[in-house]
PDB file of C-alpha atoms in Angstrom:
ATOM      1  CA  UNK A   1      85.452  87.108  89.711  1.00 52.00           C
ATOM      2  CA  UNK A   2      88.228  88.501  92.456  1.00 57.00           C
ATOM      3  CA  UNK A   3      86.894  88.827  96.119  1.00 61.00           C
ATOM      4  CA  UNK A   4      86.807  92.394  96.825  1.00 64.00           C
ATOM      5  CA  UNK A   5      90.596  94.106  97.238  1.00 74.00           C
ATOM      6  CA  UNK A   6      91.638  94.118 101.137  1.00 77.00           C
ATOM      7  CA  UNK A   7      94.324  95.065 102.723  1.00 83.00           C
ATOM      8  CA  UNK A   8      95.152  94.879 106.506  1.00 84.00           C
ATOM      9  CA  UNK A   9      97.099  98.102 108.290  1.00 89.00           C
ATOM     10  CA  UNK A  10     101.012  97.699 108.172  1.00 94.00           C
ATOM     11  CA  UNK A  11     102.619  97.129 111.088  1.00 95.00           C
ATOM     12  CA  UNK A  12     105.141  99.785 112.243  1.00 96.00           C
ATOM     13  CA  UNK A  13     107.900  97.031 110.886  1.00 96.00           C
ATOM     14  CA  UNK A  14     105.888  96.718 107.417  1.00 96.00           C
ATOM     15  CA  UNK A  15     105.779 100.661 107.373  1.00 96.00           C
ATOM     16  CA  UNK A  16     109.594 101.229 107.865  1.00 98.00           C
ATOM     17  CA  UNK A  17     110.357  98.578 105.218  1.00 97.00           C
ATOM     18  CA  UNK A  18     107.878 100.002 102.951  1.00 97.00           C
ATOM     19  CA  UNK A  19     109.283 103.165 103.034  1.00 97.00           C
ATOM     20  CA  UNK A  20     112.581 102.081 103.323  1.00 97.00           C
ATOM     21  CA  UNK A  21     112.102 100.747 100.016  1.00 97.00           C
ATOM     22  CA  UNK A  22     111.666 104.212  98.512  1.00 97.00           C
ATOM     23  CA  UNK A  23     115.490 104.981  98.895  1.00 96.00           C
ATOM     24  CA  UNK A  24     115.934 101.439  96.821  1.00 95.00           C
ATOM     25  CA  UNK A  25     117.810 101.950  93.683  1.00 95.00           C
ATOM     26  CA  UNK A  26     115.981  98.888  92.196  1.00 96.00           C
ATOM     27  CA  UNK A  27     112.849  99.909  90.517  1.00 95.00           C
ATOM     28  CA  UNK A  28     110.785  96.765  90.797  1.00 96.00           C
ATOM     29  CA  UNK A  29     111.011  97.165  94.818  1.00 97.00           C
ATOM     30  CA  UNK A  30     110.428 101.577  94.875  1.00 97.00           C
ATOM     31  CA  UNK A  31     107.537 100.780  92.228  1.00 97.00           C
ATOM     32  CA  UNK A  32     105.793  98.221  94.817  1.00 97.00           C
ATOM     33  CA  UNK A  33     106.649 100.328  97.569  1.00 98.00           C
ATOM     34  CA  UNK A  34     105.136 103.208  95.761  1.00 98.00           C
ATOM     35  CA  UNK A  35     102.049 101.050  95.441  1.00 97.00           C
ATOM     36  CA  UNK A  36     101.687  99.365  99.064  1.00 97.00           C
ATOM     37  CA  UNK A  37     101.746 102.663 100.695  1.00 97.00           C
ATOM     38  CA  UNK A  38      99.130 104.303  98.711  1.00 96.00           C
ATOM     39  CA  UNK A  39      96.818 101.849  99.344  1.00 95.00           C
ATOM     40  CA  UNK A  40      97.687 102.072 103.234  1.00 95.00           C
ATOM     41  CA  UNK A  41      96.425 105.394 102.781  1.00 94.00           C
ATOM     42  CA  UNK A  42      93.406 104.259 101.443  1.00 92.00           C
ATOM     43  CA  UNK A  43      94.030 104.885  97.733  1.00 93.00           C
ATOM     44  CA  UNK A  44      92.001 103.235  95.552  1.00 92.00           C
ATOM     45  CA  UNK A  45      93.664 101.224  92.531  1.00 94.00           C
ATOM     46  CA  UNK A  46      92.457 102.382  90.049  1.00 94.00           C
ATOM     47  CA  UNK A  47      94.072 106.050  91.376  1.00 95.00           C
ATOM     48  CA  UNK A  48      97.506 104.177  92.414  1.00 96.00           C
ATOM     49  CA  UNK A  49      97.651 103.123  88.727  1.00 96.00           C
ATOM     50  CA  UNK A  50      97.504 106.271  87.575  1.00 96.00           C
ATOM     51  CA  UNK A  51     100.048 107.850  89.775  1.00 95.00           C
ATOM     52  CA  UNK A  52     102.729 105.448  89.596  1.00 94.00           C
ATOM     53  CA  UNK A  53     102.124 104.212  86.139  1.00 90.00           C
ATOM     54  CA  UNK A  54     100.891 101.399  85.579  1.00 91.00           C
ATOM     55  CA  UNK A  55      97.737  99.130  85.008  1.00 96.00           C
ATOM     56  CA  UNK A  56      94.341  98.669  88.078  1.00 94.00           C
ATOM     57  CA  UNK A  57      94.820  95.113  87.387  1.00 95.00           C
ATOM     58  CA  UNK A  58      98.466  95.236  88.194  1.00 96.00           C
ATOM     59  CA  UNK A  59      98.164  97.252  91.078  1.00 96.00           C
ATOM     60  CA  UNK A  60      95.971  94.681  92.098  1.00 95.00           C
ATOM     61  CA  UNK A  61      98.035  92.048  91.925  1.00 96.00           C
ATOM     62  CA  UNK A  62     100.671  93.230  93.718  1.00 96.00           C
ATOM     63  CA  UNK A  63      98.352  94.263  96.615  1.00 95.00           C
ATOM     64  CA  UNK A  64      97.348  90.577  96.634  1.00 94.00           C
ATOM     65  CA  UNK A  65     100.511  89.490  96.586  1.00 96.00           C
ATOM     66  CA  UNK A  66     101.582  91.510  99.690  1.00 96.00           C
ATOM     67  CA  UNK A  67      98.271  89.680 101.518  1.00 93.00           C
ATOM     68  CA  UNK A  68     100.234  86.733 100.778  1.00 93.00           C
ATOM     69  CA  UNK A  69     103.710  87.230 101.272  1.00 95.00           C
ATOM     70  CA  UNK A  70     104.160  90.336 102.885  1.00 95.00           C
ATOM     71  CA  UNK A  71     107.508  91.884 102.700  1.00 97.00           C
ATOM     72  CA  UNK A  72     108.637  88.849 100.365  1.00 97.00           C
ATOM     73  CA  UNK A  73     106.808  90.681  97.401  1.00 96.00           C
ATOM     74  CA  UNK A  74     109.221  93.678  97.405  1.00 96.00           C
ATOM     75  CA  UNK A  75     111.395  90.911  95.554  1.00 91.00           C
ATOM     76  CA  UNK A  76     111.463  89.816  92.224  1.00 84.00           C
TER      77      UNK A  76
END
């Protein structure tokens, strides 16, 4: 089992890449954009998944993956 799904507050620097990213023609970046700010809001996963499109356990993932790398996971 998965520890339960964290994620710290963005920095002002994380923030204004994040949404940044929004304007980014490629859709792997504006879809993990999409998802890292709604969970700064507070979102939970299973709602992100339903607005953007996609599966909790993916949503998940990527959050996790933004614990890890930070901006680096905007990037296939």
């Amino acid at each position: 089992m998965l520890p339960p799904l964290y994620m710290c507050p963005l920095s002002e620097t994380q923030q204004a890449a994040l949404e940044q990213g929004l304007r980014c023609k490629d859709a792997f970046t504006l879809w993990r954009c999409q998802i890292l700010l709604a969970r700064a809001r507070r979102i939970q996963p299973r709602d992100i998944a339903t607005t953007v499109g996609g599966s909790v356990q993916t949503v998940c993932k990527v959050i996790r993956a933004f614990e890890q790398q930070g901006l680096a996971c905007l990037h296939a």
